[in-house]
mmCIF file of C-alpha atoms in Angstrom:
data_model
loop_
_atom_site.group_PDB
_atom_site.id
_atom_site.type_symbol
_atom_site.label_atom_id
_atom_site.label_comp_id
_atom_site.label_asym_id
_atom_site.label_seq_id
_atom_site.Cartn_x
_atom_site.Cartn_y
_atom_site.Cartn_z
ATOM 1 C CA UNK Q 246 0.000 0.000 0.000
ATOM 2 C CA UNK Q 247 2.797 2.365 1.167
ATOM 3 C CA UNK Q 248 4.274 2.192 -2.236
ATOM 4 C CA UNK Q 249 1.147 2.832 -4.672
ATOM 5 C CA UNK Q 250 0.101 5.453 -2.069
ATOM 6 C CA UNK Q 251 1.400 8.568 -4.280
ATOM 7 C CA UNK Q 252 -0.793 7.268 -7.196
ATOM 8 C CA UNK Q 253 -3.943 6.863 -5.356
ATOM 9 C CA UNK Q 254 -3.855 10.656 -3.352
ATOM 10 C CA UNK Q 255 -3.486 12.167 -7.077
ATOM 11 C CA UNK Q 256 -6.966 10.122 -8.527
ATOM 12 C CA UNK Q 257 -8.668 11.320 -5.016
ATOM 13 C CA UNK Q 258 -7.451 14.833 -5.024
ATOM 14 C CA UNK Q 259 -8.513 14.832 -8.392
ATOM 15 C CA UNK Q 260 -11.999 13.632 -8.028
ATOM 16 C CA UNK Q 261 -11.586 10.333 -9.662
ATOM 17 C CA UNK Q 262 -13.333 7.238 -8.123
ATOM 18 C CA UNK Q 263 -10.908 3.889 -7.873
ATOM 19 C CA UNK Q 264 -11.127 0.168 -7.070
ATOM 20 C CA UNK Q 265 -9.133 -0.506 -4.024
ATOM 21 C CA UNK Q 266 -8.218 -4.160 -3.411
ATOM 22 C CA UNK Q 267 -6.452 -5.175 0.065
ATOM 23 C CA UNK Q 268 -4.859 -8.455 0.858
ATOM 24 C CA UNK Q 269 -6.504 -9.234 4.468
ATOM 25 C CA UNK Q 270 -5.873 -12.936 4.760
ATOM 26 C CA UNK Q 271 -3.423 -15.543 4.185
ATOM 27 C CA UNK Q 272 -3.133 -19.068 4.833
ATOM 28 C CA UNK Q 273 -0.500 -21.742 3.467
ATOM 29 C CA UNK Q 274 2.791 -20.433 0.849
ATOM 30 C CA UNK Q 275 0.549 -17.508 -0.316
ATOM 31 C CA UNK Q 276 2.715 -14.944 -2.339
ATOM 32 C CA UNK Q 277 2.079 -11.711 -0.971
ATOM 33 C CA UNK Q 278 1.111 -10.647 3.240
ATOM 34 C CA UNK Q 279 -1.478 -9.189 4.500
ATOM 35 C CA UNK Q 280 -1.704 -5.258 3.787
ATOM 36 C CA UNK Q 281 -0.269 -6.037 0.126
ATOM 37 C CA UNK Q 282 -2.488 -3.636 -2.222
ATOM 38 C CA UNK Q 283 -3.665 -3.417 -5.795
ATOM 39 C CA UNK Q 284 -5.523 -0.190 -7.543
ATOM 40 C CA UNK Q 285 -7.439 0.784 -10.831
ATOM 41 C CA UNK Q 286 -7.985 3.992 -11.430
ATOM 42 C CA UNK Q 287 -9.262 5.969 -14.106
ATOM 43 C CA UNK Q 288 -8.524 4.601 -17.761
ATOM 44 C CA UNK Q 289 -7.678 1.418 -16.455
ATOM 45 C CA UNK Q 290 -4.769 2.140 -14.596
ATOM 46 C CA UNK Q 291 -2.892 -0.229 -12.409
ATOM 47 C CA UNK Q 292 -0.721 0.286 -9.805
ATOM 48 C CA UNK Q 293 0.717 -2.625 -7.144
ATOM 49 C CA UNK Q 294 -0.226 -6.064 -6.926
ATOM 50 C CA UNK Q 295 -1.891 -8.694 -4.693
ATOM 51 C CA UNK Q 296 -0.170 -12.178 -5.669
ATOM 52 C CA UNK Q 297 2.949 -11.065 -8.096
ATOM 53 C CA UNK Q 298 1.082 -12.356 -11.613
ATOM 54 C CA UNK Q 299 -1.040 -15.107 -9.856
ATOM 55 C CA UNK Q 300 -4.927 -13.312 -10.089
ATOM 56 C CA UNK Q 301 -4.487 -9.955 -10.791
ATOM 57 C CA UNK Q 302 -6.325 -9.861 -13.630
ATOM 58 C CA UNK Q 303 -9.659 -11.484 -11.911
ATOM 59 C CA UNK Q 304 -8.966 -8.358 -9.183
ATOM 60 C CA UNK Q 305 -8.338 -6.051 -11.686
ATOM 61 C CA UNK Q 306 -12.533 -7.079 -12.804
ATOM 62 C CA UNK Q 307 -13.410 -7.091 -9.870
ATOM 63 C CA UNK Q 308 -12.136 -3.584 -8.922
ATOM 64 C CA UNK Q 309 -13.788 -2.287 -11.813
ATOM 65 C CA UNK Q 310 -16.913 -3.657 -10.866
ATOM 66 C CA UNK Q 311 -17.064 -2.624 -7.203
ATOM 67 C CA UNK Q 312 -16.107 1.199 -8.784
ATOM 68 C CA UNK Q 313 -19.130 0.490 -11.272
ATOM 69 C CA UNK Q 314 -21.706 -1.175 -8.470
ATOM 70 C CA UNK Q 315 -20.541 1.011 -5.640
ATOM 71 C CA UNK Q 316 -20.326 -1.580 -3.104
ATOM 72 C CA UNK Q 317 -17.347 -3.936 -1.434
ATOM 73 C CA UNK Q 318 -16.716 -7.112 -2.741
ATOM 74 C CA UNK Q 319 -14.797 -10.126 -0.381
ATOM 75 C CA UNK Q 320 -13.019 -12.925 -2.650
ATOM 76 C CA UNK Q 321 -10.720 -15.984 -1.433
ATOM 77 C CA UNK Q 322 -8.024 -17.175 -4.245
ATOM 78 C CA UNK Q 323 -6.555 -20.007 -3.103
ATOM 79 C CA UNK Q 324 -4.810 -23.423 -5.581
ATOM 80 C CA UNK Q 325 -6.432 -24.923 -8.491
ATOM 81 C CA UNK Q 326 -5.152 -27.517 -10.381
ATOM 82 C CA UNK Q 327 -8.309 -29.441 -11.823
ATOM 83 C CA UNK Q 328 -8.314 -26.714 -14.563
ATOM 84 C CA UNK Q 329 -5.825 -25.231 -15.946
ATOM 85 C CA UNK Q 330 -6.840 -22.215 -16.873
ATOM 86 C CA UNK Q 331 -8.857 -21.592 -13.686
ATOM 87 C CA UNK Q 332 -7.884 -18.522 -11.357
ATOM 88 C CA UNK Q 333 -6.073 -19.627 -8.612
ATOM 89 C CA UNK Q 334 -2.443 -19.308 -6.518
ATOM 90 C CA UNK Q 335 0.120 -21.492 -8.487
ATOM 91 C CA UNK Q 336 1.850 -21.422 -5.100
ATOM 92 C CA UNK Q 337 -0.766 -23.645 -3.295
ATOM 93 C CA UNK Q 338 -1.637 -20.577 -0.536
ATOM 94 C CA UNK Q 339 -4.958 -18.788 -0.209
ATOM 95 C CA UNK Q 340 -5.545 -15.109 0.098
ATOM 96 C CA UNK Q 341 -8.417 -13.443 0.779
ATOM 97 C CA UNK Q 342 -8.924 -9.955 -0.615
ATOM 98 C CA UNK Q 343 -11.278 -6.991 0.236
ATOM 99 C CA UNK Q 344 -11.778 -4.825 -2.998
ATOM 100 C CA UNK Q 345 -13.542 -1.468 -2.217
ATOM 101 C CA UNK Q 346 -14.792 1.908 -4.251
ATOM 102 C CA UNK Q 347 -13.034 4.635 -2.992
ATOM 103 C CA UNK Q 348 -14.530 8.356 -3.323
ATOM 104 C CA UNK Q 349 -14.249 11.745 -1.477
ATOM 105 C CA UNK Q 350 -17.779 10.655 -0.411
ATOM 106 C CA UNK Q 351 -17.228 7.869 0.798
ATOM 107 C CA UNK Q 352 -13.820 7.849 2.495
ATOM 108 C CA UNK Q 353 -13.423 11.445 3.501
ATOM 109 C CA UNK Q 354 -10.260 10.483 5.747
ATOM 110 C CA UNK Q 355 -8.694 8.778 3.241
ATOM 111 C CA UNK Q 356 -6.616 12.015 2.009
ATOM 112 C CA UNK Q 357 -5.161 12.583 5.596
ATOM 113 C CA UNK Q 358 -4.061 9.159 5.646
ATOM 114 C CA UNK Q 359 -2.142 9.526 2.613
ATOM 115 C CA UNK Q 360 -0.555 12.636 4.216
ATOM 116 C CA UNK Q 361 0.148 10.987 7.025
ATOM 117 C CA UNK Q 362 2.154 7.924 5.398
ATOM 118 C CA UNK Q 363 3.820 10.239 3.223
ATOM 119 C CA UNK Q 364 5.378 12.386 6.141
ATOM 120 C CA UNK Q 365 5.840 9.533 7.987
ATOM 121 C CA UNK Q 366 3.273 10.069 10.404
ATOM 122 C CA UNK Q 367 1.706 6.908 12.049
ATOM 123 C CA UNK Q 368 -1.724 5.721 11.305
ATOM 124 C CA UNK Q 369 -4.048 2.911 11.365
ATOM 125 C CA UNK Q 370 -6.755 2.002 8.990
ATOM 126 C CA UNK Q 371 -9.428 -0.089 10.496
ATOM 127 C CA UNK Q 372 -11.682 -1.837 7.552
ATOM 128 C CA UNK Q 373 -14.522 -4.049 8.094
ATOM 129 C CA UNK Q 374 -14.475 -7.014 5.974
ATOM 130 C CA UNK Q 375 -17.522 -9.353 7.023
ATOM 131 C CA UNK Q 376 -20.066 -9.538 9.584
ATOM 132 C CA UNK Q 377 -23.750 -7.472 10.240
ATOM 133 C CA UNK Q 378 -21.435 -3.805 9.591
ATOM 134 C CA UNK Q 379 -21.268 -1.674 6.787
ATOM 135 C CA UNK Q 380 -18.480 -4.148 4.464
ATOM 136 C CA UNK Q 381 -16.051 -1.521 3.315
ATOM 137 C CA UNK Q 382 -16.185 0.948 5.978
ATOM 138 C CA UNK Q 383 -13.253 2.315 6.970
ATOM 139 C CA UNK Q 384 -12.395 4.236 10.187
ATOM 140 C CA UNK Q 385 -8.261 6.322 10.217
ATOM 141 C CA UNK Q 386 -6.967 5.982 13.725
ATOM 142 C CA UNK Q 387 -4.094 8.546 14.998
ATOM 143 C CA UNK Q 388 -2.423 8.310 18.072
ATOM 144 C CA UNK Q 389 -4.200 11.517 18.911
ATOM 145 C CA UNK Q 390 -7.594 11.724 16.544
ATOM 146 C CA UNK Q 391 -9.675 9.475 14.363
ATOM 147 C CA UNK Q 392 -11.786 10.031 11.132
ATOM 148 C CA UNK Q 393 -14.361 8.044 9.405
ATOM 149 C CA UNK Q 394 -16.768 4.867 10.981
ATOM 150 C CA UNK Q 395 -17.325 1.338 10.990
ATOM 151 C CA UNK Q 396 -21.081 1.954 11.743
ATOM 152 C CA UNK Q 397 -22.033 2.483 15.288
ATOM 153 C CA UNK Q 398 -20.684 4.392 17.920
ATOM 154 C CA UNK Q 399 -19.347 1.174 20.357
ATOM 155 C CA UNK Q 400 -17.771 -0.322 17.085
ATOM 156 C CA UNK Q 401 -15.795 2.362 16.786
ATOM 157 C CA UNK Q 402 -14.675 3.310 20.086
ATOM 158 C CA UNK Q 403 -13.832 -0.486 20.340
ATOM 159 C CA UNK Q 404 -12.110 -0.491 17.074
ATOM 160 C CA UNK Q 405 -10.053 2.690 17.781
ATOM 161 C CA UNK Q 406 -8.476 1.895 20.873
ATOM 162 C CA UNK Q 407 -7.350 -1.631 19.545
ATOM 163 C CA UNK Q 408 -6.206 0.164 16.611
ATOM 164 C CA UNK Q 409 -4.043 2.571 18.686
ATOM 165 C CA UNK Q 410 -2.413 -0.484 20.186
ATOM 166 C CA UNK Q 411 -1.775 -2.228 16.913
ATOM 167 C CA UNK Q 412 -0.278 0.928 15.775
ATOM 168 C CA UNK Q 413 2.508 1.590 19.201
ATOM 169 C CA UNK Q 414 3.923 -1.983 17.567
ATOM 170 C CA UNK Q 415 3.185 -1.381 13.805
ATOM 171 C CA UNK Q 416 1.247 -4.511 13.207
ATOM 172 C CA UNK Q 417 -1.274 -5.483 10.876
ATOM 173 C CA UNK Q 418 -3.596 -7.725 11.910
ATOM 174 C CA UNK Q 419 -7.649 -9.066 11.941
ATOM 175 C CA UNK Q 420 -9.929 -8.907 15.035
ATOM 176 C CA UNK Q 421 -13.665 -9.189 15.493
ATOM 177 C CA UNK Q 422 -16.320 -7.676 17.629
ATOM 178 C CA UNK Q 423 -20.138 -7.343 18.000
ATOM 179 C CA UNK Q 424 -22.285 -5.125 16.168
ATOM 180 C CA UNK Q 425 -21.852 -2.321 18.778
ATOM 181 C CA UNK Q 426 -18.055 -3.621 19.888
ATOM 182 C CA UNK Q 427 -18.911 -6.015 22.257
ATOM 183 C CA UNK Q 428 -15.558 -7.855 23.040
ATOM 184 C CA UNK Q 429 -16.829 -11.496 23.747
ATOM 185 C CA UNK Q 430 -18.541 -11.901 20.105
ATOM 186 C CA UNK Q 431 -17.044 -12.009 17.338
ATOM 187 C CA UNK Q 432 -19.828 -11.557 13.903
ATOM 188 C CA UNK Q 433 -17.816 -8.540 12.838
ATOM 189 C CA UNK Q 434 -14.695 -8.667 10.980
ATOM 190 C CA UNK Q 435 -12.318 -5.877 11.373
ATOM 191 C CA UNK Q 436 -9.320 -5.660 9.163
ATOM 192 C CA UNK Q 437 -6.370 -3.348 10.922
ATOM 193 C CA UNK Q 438 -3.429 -2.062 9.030
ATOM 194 C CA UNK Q 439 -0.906 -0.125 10.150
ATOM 195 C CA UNK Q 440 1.518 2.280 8.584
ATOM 196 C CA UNK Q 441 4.172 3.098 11.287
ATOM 197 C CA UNK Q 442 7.266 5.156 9.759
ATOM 198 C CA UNK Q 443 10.213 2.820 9.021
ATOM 199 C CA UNK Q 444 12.377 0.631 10.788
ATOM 200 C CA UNK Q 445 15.653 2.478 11.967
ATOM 201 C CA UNK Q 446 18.692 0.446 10.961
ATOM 202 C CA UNK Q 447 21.909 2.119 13.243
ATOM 203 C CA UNK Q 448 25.597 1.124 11.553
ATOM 204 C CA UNK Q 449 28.386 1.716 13.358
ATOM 205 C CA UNK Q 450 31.246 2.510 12.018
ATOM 206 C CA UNK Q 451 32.364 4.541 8.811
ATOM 207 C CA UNK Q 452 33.994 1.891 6.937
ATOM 208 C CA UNK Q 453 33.652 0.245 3.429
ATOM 209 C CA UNK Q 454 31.410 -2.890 4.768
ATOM 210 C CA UNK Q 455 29.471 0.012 5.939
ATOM 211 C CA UNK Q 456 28.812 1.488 2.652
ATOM 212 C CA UNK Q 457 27.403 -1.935 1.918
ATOM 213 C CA UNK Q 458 25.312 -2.637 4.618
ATOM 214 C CA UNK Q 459 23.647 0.888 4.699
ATOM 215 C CA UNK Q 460 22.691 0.447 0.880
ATOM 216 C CA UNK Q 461 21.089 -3.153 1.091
ATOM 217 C CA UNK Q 462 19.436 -1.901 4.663
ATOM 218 C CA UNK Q 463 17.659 0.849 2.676
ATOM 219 C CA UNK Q 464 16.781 -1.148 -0.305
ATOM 220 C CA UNK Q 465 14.874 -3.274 2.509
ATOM 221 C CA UNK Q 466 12.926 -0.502 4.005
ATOM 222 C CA UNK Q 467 15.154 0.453 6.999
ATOM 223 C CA UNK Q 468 15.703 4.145 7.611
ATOM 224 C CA UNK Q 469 19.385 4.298 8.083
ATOM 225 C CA UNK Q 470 21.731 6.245 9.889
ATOM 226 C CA UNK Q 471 25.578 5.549 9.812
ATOM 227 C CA UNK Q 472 27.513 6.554 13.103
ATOM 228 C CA UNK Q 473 31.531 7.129 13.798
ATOM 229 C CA UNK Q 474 33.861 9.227 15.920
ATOM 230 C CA UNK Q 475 36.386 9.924 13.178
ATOM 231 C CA UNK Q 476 34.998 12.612 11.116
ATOM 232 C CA UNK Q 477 37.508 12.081 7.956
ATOM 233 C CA UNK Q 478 35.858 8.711 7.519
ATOM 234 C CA UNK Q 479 31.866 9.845 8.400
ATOM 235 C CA UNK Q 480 31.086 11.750 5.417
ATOM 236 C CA UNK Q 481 27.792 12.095 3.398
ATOM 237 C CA UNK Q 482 29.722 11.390 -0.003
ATOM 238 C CA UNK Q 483 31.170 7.923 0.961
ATOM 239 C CA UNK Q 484 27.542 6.538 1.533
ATOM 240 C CA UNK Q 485 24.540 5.841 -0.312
ATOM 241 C CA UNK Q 486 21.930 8.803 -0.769
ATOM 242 C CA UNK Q 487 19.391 9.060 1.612
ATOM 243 C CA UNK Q 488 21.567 7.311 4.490
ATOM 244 C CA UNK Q 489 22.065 9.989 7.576
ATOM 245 C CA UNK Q 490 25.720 10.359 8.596
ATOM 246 C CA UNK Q 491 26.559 11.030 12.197
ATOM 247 C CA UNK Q 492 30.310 12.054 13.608
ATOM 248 C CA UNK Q 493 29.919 11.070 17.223
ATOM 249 C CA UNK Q 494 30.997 8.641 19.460
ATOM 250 C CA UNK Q 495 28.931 5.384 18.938
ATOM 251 C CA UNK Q 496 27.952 4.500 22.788
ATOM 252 C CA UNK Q 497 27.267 8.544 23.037
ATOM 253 C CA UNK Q 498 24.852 8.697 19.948
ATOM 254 C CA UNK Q 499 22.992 5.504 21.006
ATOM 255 C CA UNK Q 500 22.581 6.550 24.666
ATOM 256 C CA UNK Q 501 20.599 9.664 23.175
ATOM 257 C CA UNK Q 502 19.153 7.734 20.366
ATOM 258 C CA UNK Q 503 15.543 5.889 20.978
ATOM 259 C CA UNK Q 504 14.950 2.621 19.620
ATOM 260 C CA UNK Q 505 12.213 -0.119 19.710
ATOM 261 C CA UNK Q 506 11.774 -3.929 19.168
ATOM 262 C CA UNK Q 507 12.168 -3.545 14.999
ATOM 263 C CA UNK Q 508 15.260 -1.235 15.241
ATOM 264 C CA UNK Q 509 18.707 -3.029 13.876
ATOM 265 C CA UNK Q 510 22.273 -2.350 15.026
ATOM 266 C CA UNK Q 511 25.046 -3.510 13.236
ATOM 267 C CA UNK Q 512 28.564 -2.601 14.917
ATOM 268 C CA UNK Q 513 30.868 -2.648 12.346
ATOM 269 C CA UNK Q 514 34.038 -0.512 13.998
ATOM 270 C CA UNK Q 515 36.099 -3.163 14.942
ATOM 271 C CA UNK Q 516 37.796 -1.451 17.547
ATOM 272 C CA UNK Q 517 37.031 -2.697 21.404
ATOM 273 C CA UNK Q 518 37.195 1.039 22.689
ATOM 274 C CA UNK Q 519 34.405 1.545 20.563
ATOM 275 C CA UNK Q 520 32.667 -1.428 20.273
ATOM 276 C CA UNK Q 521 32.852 -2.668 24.127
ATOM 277 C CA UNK Q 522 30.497 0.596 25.228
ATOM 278 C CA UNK Q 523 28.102 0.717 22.139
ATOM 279 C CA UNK Q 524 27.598 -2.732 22.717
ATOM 280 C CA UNK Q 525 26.966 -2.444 26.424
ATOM 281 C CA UNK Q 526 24.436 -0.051 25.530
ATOM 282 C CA UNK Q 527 22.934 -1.952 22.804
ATOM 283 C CA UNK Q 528 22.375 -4.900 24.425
ATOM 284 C CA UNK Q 529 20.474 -2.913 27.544
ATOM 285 C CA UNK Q 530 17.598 -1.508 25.237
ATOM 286 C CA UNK Q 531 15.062 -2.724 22.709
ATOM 287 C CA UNK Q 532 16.132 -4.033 19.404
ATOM 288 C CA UNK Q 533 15.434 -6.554 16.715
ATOM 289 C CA UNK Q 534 18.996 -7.574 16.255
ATOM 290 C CA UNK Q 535 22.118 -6.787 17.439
ATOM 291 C CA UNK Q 536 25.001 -7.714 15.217
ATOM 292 C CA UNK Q 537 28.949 -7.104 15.596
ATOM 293 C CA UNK Q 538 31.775 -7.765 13.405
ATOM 294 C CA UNK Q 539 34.742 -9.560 14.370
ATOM 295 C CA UNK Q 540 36.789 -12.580 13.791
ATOM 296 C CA UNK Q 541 35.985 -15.698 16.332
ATOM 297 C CA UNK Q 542 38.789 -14.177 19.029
ATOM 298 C CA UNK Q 543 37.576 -10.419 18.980
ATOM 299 C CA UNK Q 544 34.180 -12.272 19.958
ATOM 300 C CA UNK Q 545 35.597 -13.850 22.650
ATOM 301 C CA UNK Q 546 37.569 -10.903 24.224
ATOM 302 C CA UNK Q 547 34.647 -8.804 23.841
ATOM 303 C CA UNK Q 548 32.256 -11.277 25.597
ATOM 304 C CA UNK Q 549 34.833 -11.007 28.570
ATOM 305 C CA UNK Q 550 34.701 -7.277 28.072
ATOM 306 C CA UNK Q 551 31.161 -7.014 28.137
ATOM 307 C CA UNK Q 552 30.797 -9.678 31.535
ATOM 308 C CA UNK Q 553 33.173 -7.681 33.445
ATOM 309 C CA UNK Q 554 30.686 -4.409 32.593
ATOM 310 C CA UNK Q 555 27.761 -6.505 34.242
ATOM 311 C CA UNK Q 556 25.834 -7.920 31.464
ATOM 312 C CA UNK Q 557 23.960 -10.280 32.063
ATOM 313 C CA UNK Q 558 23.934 -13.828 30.396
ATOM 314 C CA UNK Q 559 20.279 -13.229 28.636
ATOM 315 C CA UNK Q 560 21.817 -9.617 27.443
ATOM 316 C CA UNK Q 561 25.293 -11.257 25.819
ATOM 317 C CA UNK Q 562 22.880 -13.767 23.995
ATOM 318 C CA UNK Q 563 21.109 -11.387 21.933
ATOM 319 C CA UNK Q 564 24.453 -10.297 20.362
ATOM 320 C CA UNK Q 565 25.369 -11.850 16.556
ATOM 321 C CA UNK Q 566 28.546 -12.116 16.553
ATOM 322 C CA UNK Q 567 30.199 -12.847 14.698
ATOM 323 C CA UNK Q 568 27.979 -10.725 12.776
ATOM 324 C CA UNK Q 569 25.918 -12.436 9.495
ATOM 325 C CA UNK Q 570 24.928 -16.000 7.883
ATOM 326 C CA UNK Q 571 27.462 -18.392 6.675
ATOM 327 C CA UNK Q 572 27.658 -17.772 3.185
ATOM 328 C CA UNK Q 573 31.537 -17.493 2.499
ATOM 329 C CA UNK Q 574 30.913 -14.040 1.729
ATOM 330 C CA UNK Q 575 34.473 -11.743 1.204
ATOM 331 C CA UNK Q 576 33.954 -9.027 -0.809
ATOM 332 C CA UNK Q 577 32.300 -5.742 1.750
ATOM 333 C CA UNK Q 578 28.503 -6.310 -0.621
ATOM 334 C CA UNK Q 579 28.702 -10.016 -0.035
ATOM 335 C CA UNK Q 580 29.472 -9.336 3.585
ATOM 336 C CA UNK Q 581 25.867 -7.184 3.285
ATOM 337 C CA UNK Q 582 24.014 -9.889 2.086
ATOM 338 C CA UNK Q 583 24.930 -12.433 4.830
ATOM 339 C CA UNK Q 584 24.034 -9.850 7.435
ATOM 340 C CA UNK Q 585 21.131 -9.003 5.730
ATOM 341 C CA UNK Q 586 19.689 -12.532 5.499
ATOM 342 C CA UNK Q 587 20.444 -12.995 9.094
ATOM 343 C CA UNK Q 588 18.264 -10.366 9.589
ATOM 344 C CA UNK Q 589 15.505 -11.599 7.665
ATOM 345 C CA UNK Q 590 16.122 -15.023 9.531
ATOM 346 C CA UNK Q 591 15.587 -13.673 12.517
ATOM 347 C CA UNK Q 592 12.799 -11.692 12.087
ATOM 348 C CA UNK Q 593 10.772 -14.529 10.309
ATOM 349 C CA UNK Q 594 12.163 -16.887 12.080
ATOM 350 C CA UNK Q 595 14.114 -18.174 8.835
ATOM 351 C CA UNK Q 596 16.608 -21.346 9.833
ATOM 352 C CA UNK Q 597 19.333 -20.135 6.659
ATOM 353 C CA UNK Q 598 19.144 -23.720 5.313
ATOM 354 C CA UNK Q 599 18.512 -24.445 1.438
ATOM 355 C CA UNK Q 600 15.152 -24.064 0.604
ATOM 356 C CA UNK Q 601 15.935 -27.542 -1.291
ATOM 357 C CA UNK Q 602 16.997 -28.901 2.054
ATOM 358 C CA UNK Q 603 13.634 -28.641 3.524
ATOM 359 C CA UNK Q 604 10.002 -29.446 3.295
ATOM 360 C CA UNK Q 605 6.743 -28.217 3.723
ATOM 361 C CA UNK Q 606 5.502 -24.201 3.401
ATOM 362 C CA UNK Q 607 7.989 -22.114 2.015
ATOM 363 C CA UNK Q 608 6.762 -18.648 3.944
ATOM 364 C CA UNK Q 609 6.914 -19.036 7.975
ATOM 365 C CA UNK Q 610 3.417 -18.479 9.546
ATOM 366 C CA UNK Q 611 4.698 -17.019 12.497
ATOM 367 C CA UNK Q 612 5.721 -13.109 11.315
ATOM 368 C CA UNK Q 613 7.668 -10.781 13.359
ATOM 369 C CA UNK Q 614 7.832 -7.271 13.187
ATOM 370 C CA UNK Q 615 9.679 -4.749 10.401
ATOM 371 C CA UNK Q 616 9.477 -3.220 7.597
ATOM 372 C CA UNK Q 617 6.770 -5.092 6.475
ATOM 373 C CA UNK Q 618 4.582 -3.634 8.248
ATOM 374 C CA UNK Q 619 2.609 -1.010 6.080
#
């Protein structure tokens, strides 16, 4: 959604009426998650996609049709193979998608949303997808206002202050309620999806692995900032555009930095009297990972480094290191990839083995947090 975002504010500032079609459920090896959006606009236009290839062109009807009709339409895709030409996931998921009509009259919030995702603002949007409630309706939940309505009154109150919870972690996510928002039934389904502004990936040190990481960790979403003490090696025009560059001690500009459970750290400085009180201050707040460089002996002397400061054993075993998946990487962007697939592994709870090596669903059911939320 995030991405086809700038497409859909110009058709609704300019007055133009579009088919809106949300992924909202998944099940099995489906292609895309939850949140992943598709549009038609005027002349046919078609910006994102819902399954990469798979049914888009059965949405794409059906997004006409809801623009035509005026009303929400709820469709499961799932695997076909008794015909061959029959819509379906070649991937052997299911995904269920919500396709909607979206107007100025009908979705009056829906131009402060887009503001709001494009200046990084966070915000919910609450969509109600089956059930005895208006199918369709959408209700925009800020950490400080709402617009819009699912219906009645207790729906939304309900619906807004799960919303505001969904939003503090940047989850997407289904719950259900009662007509009014009762809490103990469950005939109304509520689809909640959350744009929270990106991921902050923190590098340490100014170096050329650096360089590396900070380019792949943008090209995955992360909002990166790249940290060192020695000025002559932190400057803007030795890293990727985009990427913030800090000259200030590491442990210094952490201590005064906030983070949360989807921030990454990579420590790349190599240098124990920088790396010994960055880490100690890594491993004391939030963060999705925690990665340092090193060969197997820096490890080890930093370990001892880091016990004698008082962490504790759960603290030292949150640290990578040495930092990145077994790949035989060697050259600084090969280095990147392994530490960005350890990443991904341990956000999706990814085991690093072959694909070929294992069996069953390809996609983990179990999702963390990240980038891809919103």
């Amino acid at each position: 959604m995030r991405e086809i975002l700038p497409a859909l504010s110009r058709w609704y500032a300019d007055g133009a009426p579009f088919g809106l079609a949300t992924v909202v459920g998944v099940s099995g090896s489906a292609p895309r998650d939850p949140g992943a959006a598709l549009a038609v606009g005027p002349g046919d236009v078609v910006v994102g996609s819902v399954s990469g290839g798979c049914v888009e062109g059965a949405v794409f009807e059906l997004a006409r049709e809801v623009v035509a009709r005026g009303e929400a339409r709820l469709e499961t895709f799932g695997y076909s193979d008794d015909d061959a030409f029959a819509v379906g996931l070649t991937c052997g998921g299911e995904i269920t998608v919500l396709v909607r009509p979206v107007t100025r009259e009908r979705d009056p919030g829906f131009g402060a949303v887009a503001r709001s995702v494009a200046e990084g603002r966070p915000v919910t949007v609450a969509t109600v997808t089956g059930g005895p409630a208006p199918r369709g309706a959408a209700l925009a939940v800020w950490p400080d206002a709402v617009a819009g309505s699912l219906g009645t009154p207790g729906l939304d109150v309900a619906v807004t202050a799960d919303a505001r919870g969904e939003l503090a972690l940047g989850a997407t996510g289904v719950r259900r309620y009662g007509p009014r928002g009762e809490r103990r039934e469950d005939s109304v389904v509520v689809s909640l999806h959350s744009f929270a502004p990106p991921p902050r990936m923190l590098v340490f040190g100014a170096i050329d692995y650096a360089a590396a990481v900070a380019r792949l960790g943008a090209f995955l979403g992360y909002r990166v900032t790249v940290c060192d003490a020695r000025a002559v090696f932190a400057t803007p025009e030795r890293f990727p555009a985009g990427v913030e560059v800090v000259v200030d001690w590491p442990h210094r500009y952490l201590r005064g930095t906030d983070t949360d459970e989807r921030t990454v750290i990579c420590v790349l400085t190599h240098e124990p009297k920088f790396d010994v009180p960055l880490l100690e201050e890594a491993l004391r707040r939030p963060a999705a990972y925690v990665g340092a460089m090193g060969s197997r002996r820096t490890h080890d002397d930093r370990t001892a480094r880091l016990v004698e400061a008082g962490l504790t054993p759960a603290a030292l075993a949150r640290l990578r290191s040495p930092v990145g998946l077994d790949l035989g990487a060697r050259t600084p962007e090969e280095v990147a990839v392994s530490v960005a697939a350890e990443i991904i592994a341990l956000r999706w709870g990814g085991t690093g083995t072959p694909l070929t090596a294992t069996g069953g669903t390809i996609h983990h059911l179990e999702r963390g947090g990240g980038p891809g939320a919103g």
